[in-house]
Phi, psi and omega in degrees: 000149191267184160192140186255118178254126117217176194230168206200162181087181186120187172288282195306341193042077168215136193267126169252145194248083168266154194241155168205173195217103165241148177301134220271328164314305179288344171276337186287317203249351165267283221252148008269347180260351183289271172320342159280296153336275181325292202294353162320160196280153190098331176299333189302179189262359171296348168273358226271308166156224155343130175296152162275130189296346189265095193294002198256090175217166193271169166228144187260139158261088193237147224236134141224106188089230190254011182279090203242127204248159153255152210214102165302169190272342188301311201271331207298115148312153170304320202290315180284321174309317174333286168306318156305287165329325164309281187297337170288315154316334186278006161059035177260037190266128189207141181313149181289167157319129149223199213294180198043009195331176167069322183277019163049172196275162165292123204245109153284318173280007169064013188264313190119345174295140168268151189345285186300327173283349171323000000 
């Protein structure tokens, strides 16, 4: 089963994506009641209690099935830090979508230099 990480915020406020492949036996019986707990009620993060004072920290989103909770970095338990190291380990890390992906910057001198250095 796939399970999904990211995370967003920060000083630079830049989003990163890790992906990871677990056995659905292990997703079932670790990471989806861990994740069904966080999403539960009171748990959301409009419940999370107090703003955390330190604004630059990340916040996490993490997808298992269709079960997907958000986990400030302020809230993470070890079983999620867990799960994070994991996935970051799986050396599948690539910048989130943003706007135009796939089209790269526009080359006028037709060389690869871009537009805007011209």
């Amino acid at each position: 089963m796939r399970i999904e990480i990211t995370r967003s915020g920060g000083v630079g406020g830049m989003t990163r994506t890790w992906s990871l492949e677990v056995s659905r036996a292990e997703a079932e019986e670790r990471w989806l009641p861990l994740a069904e707990a966080e999403a539960g009620p009171g748990k959301g993060m409009q419940d999370a209690g107090p703003p955390d004072p330190a604004r630059d920290r990340f916040t996490y989103r993490i997808t298992v099935g269709y079960t997907e909770v958000s986990v400030p970095e302020s809230r993470l338990g070890e079983p999620w830090r867990e799960l994070i190291e994991r996935a970051r380990e799986a050396g599948r890390a690539r910048p989130a979508p943003g706007p135009g992906e796939g089209s790269g910057p526009t080359t006028a001198a037709g060389d690869g230099t871009p537009e805007e250095l011209l």
